[in-house]
């Protein structure tokens, strides 16, 4: 606990130092000419986005739906790209939070997901295979699953391929705050 407290104290000092370096002009109204524009509607708790090599956009929603926006469009396709069926979004930050494409997506169609499964109640990383504008949940291959039940908070969930071609995942400490 002492080491964790020291790390936490060091982080607090670092954050305070960074905040002190931010100029006051950062806060306030946006610059002249700034426009806030909604481009895509019809989303429910979007968590992450990935672009296919041909420009299609995949948008993951916390509830387990991955929506597709065709290249050059701002309209979500009427048929979801993927709908997870074994997903838990009952409490906290559970759900579909990570999505990335295989570096060879154009030839293999692999899409990687980080989500909280319902049975068992565990965070997992899995791979599905896309065929055209959809991926079938029955193509799912579980690559990693946590060995403890998923708490409500702090799951992590980012997915990215490194320059070495390996898939890297981030996980949180998966804990509930003290009552």
mmCIF file of C-alpha atoms in Angstrom:
data_model
loop_
_atom_site.group_PDB
_atom_site.id
_atom_site.type_symbol
_atom_site.label_atom_id
_atom_site.label_comp_id
_atom_site.label_asym_id
_atom_site.label_seq_id
_atom_site.Cartn_x
_atom_site.Cartn_y
_atom_site.Cartn_z
ATOM 1 C CA UNK A 1 0.000 0.000 0.000
ATOM 2 C CA UNK A 2 2.936 2.328 0.719
ATOM 3 C CA UNK A 3 4.248 2.006 -2.860
ATOM 4 C CA UNK A 4 0.774 2.680 -4.269
ATOM 5 C CA UNK A 5 0.426 5.752 -2.025
ATOM 6 C CA UNK A 6 3.801 7.065 -3.211
ATOM 7 C CA UNK A 7 2.837 6.546 -6.848
ATOM 8 C CA UNK A 8 -0.491 8.274 -6.233
ATOM 9 C CA UNK A 9 1.246 11.202 -4.510
ATOM 10 C CA UNK A 10 3.758 11.469 -7.365
ATOM 11 C CA UNK A 11 0.913 11.466 -9.898
ATOM 12 C CA UNK A 12 -0.868 14.217 -7.936
ATOM 13 C CA UNK A 13 2.290 16.348 -7.987
ATOM 14 C CA UNK A 14 2.746 15.721 -11.716
ATOM 15 C CA UNK A 15 -0.873 16.663 -12.483
ATOM 16 C CA UNK A 16 -0.597 19.800 -10.357
ATOM 17 C CA UNK A 17 2.609 20.720 -12.215
ATOM 18 C CA UNK A 18 0.993 20.175 -15.612
ATOM 19 C CA UNK A 19 -2.075 22.212 -14.636
ATOM 20 C CA UNK A 20 0.223 25.044 -13.514
ATOM 21 C CA UNK A 21 1.793 25.102 -16.999
ATOM 22 C CA UNK A 22 -1.514 25.542 -18.849
ATOM 23 C CA UNK A 23 -1.970 29.184 -19.840
ATOM 24 C CA UNK A 24 -5.133 30.900 -18.659
ATOM 25 C CA UNK A 25 -6.172 31.629 -22.246
ATOM 26 C CA UNK A 26 -7.066 27.939 -22.662
ATOM 27 C CA UNK A 27 -10.277 28.390 -20.698
ATOM 28 C CA UNK A 28 -13.171 30.497 -21.921
ATOM 29 C CA UNK A 29 -14.993 30.804 -25.212
ATOM 30 C CA UNK A 30 -13.818 28.965 -28.329
ATOM 31 C CA UNK A 31 -11.875 30.989 -30.894
ATOM 32 C CA UNK A 32 -13.708 33.091 -33.459
ATOM 33 C CA UNK A 33 -15.001 31.002 -36.337
ATOM 34 C CA UNK A 34 -15.196 27.783 -34.300
ATOM 35 C CA UNK A 35 -18.142 25.606 -35.327
ATOM 36 C CA UNK A 36 -19.622 22.705 -33.387
ATOM 37 C CA UNK A 37 -21.240 20.413 -35.971
ATOM 38 C CA UNK A 38 -22.969 17.059 -35.538
ATOM 39 C CA UNK A 39 -22.063 14.774 -38.437
ATOM 40 C CA UNK A 40 -23.536 11.419 -37.422
ATOM 41 C CA UNK A 41 -26.711 10.811 -35.424
ATOM 42 C CA UNK A 42 -28.515 7.702 -34.248
ATOM 43 C CA UNK A 43 -25.774 6.474 -31.907
ATOM 44 C CA UNK A 44 -26.243 5.160 -28.371
ATOM 45 C CA UNK A 45 -23.251 5.556 -26.034
ATOM 46 C CA UNK A 46 -20.511 5.330 -28.693
ATOM 47 C CA UNK A 47 -17.195 4.276 -27.194
ATOM 48 C CA UNK A 48 -14.658 3.966 -30.021
ATOM 49 C CA UNK A 49 -14.186 4.269 -33.776
ATOM 50 C CA UNK A 50 -12.089 2.452 -36.378
ATOM 51 C CA UNK A 51 -11.698 3.044 -40.107
ATOM 52 C CA UNK A 52 -11.396 0.261 -42.657
ATOM 53 C CA UNK A 53 -8.733 0.602 -45.387
ATOM 54 C CA UNK A 54 -11.465 1.551 -47.902
ATOM 55 C CA UNK A 55 -12.782 4.376 -45.670
ATOM 56 C CA UNK A 56 -15.783 2.781 -43.965
ATOM 57 C CA UNK A 57 -16.199 3.796 -40.334
ATOM 58 C CA UNK A 58 -17.000 1.286 -37.592
ATOM 59 C CA UNK A 59 -18.484 2.796 -34.437
ATOM 60 C CA UNK A 60 -18.710 0.644 -31.311
ATOM 61 C CA UNK A 61 -21.522 1.285 -28.866
ATOM 62 C CA UNK A 62 -21.315 0.305 -25.212
ATOM 63 C CA UNK A 63 -24.364 -1.967 -25.585
ATOM 64 C CA UNK A 64 -22.514 -4.282 -27.976
ATOM 65 C CA UNK A 65 -23.587 -2.953 -31.367
ATOM 66 C CA UNK A 66 -20.976 -1.999 -33.947
ATOM 67 C CA UNK A 67 -22.469 0.345 -36.512
ATOM 68 C CA UNK A 68 -21.106 0.973 -39.995
ATOM 69 C CA UNK A 69 -20.952 4.283 -41.835
ATOM 70 C CA UNK A 70 -20.146 3.835 -45.541
ATOM 71 C CA UNK A 71 -17.167 5.705 -46.966
ATOM 72 C CA UNK A 72 -18.033 9.328 -47.739
ATOM 73 C CA UNK A 73 -21.360 9.140 -45.874
ATOM 74 C CA UNK A 74 -22.586 10.613 -42.605
ATOM 75 C CA UNK A 75 -25.480 8.154 -42.312
ATOM 76 C CA UNK A 76 -25.302 4.930 -40.312
ATOM 77 C CA UNK A 77 -26.061 1.838 -42.406
ATOM 78 C CA UNK A 78 -29.488 0.328 -41.591
ATOM 79 C CA UNK A 79 -28.017 -3.102 -40.751
ATOM 80 C CA UNK A 80 -25.508 -3.204 -37.859
ATOM 81 C CA UNK A 81 -22.013 -4.413 -38.682
ATOM 82 C CA UNK A 82 -22.123 -6.592 -35.542
ATOM 83 C CA UNK A 83 -24.394 -7.217 -32.557
ATOM 84 C CA UNK A 84 -22.797 -8.951 -29.559
ATOM 85 C CA UNK A 85 -25.231 -11.202 -27.706
ATOM 86 C CA UNK A 86 -23.233 -12.216 -24.606
ATOM 87 C CA UNK A 87 -22.539 -8.718 -23.267
ATOM 88 C CA UNK A 88 -23.065 -7.157 -19.839
ATOM 89 C CA UNK A 89 -23.898 -3.471 -19.507
ATOM 90 C CA UNK A 90 -25.850 -3.722 -16.238
ATOM 91 C CA UNK A 91 -23.686 -1.377 -14.191
ATOM 92 C CA UNK A 92 -20.803 1.060 -14.292
ATOM 93 C CA UNK A 93 -18.431 0.938 -17.243
ATOM 94 C CA UNK A 94 -19.167 -2.582 -18.425
ATOM 95 C CA UNK A 95 -19.822 -3.126 -22.118
ATOM 96 C CA UNK A 96 -18.061 -2.860 -25.478
ATOM 97 C CA UNK A 97 -15.236 -0.359 -25.015
ATOM 98 C CA UNK A 98 -12.476 -1.342 -27.444
ATOM 99 C CA UNK A 99 -12.307 -2.071 -31.166
ATOM 100 C CA UNK A 100 -9.439 -2.230 -33.642
ATOM 101 C CA UNK A 101 -8.780 -3.756 -37.036
ATOM 102 C CA UNK A 102 -6.069 -6.242 -37.911
ATOM 103 C CA UNK A 103 -3.222 -4.663 -39.919
ATOM 104 C CA UNK A 104 -4.172 -7.169 -42.660
ATOM 105 C CA UNK A 105 -7.904 -6.424 -42.385
ATOM 106 C CA UNK A 106 -8.256 -5.961 -46.170
ATOM 107 C CA UNK A 107 -7.303 -9.614 -46.708
ATOM 108 C CA UNK A 108 -8.435 -11.381 -43.496
ATOM 109 C CA UNK A 109 -11.391 -9.258 -42.220
ATOM 110 C CA UNK A 110 -10.308 -9.570 -38.563
ATOM 111 C CA UNK A 111 -11.878 -7.163 -36.063
ATOM 112 C CA UNK A 112 -10.764 -7.222 -32.424
ATOM 113 C CA UNK A 113 -13.094 -6.297 -29.553
ATOM 114 C CA UNK A 114 -12.690 -5.610 -25.832
ATOM 115 C CA UNK A 115 -15.929 -6.033 -23.890
ATOM 116 C CA UNK A 116 -17.492 -7.363 -20.696
ATOM 117 C CA UNK A 117 -19.114 -10.736 -21.290
ATOM 118 C CA UNK A 118 -22.281 -11.622 -19.420
ATOM 119 C CA UNK A 119 -21.525 -15.335 -18.943
ATOM 120 C CA UNK A 120 -19.104 -15.614 -17.330
ATOM 121 C CA UNK A 121 -19.049 -12.016 -16.060
ATOM 122 C CA UNK A 122 -15.536 -11.301 -17.345
ATOM 123 C CA UNK A 123 -13.696 -8.755 -19.461
ATOM 124 C CA UNK A 124 -12.491 -10.343 -22.666
ATOM 125 C CA UNK A 125 -10.727 -9.686 -25.927
ATOM 126 C CA UNK A 126 -12.079 -11.511 -28.929
ATOM 127 C CA UNK A 127 -11.834 -11.540 -32.684
ATOM 128 C CA UNK A 128 -14.651 -11.675 -35.229
ATOM 129 C CA UNK A 129 -14.351 -11.969 -38.993
ATOM 130 C CA UNK A 130 -15.999 -9.436 -41.271
ATOM 131 C CA UNK A 131 -17.512 -10.413 -44.571
ATOM 132 C CA UNK A 132 -18.511 -7.334 -46.524
ATOM 133 C CA UNK A 133 -20.445 -4.895 -44.365
ATOM 134 C CA UNK A 134 -21.180 -7.304 -41.521
ATOM 135 C CA UNK A 135 -19.451 -9.637 -39.088
ATOM 136 C CA UNK A 136 -21.193 -12.690 -37.680
ATOM 137 C CA UNK A 137 -21.016 -13.111 -33.891
ATOM 138 C CA UNK A 138 -20.696 -16.868 -34.484
ATOM 139 C CA UNK A 139 -17.222 -16.204 -35.944
ATOM 140 C CA UNK A 140 -16.043 -14.996 -32.516
ATOM 141 C CA UNK A 141 -12.790 -16.408 -31.173
ATOM 142 C CA UNK A 142 -12.002 -15.473 -27.543
ATOM 143 C CA UNK A 143 -8.312 -14.554 -27.331
ATOM 144 C CA UNK A 144 -8.131 -13.468 -23.681
ATOM 145 C CA UNK A 145 -10.522 -13.470 -20.757
ATOM 146 C CA UNK A 146 -9.887 -12.094 -17.278
ATOM 147 C CA UNK A 147 -9.722 -14.663 -14.493
ATOM 148 C CA UNK A 148 -11.867 -12.604 -12.078
ATOM 149 C CA UNK A 149 -15.412 -11.309 -12.321
ATOM 150 C CA UNK A 150 -15.753 -7.855 -13.849
ATOM 151 C CA UNK A 151 -16.416 -5.095 -11.334
ATOM 152 C CA UNK A 152 -18.431 -2.010 -12.185
ATOM 153 C CA UNK A 153 -15.573 0.405 -12.876
ATOM 154 C CA UNK A 154 -12.122 0.880 -14.412
ATOM 155 C CA UNK A 155 -11.970 -1.841 -17.014
ATOM 156 C CA UNK A 156 -9.561 -0.241 -19.491
ATOM 157 C CA UNK A 157 -10.206 -1.649 -22.914
ATOM 158 C CA UNK A 158 -8.048 0.077 -25.492
ATOM 159 C CA UNK A 159 -6.746 -2.113 -28.311
ATOM 160 C CA UNK A 160 -3.923 -1.281 -30.727
ATOM 161 C CA UNK A 161 -1.398 -3.030 -32.915
ATOM 162 C CA UNK A 162 2.218 -2.125 -32.289
ATOM 163 C CA UNK A 163 4.929 -1.671 -34.928
ATOM 164 C CA UNK A 164 5.944 -5.268 -34.137
ATOM 165 C CA UNK A 165 2.551 -6.465 -35.444
ATOM 166 C CA UNK A 166 1.402 -7.639 -32.006
ATOM 167 C CA UNK A 167 -1.976 -6.768 -30.503
ATOM 168 C CA UNK A 168 -1.689 -4.731 -27.305
ATOM 169 C CA UNK A 169 -4.542 -4.318 -24.831
ATOM 170 C CA UNK A 170 -4.985 -2.028 -21.860
ATOM 171 C CA UNK A 171 -6.774 -3.162 -18.773
ATOM 172 C CA UNK A 172 -7.743 -1.152 -15.742
ATOM 173 C CA UNK A 173 -7.594 -2.332 -12.186
ATOM 174 C CA UNK A 174 -11.256 -3.400 -12.463
ATOM 175 C CA UNK A 175 -12.433 -2.325 -9.011
ATOM 176 C CA UNK A 176 -15.413 -0.806 -7.294
ATOM 177 C CA UNK A 177 -14.873 2.394 -5.313
ATOM 178 C CA UNK A 178 -15.282 2.137 -1.568
ATOM 179 C CA UNK A 179 -18.920 2.717 -0.486
#
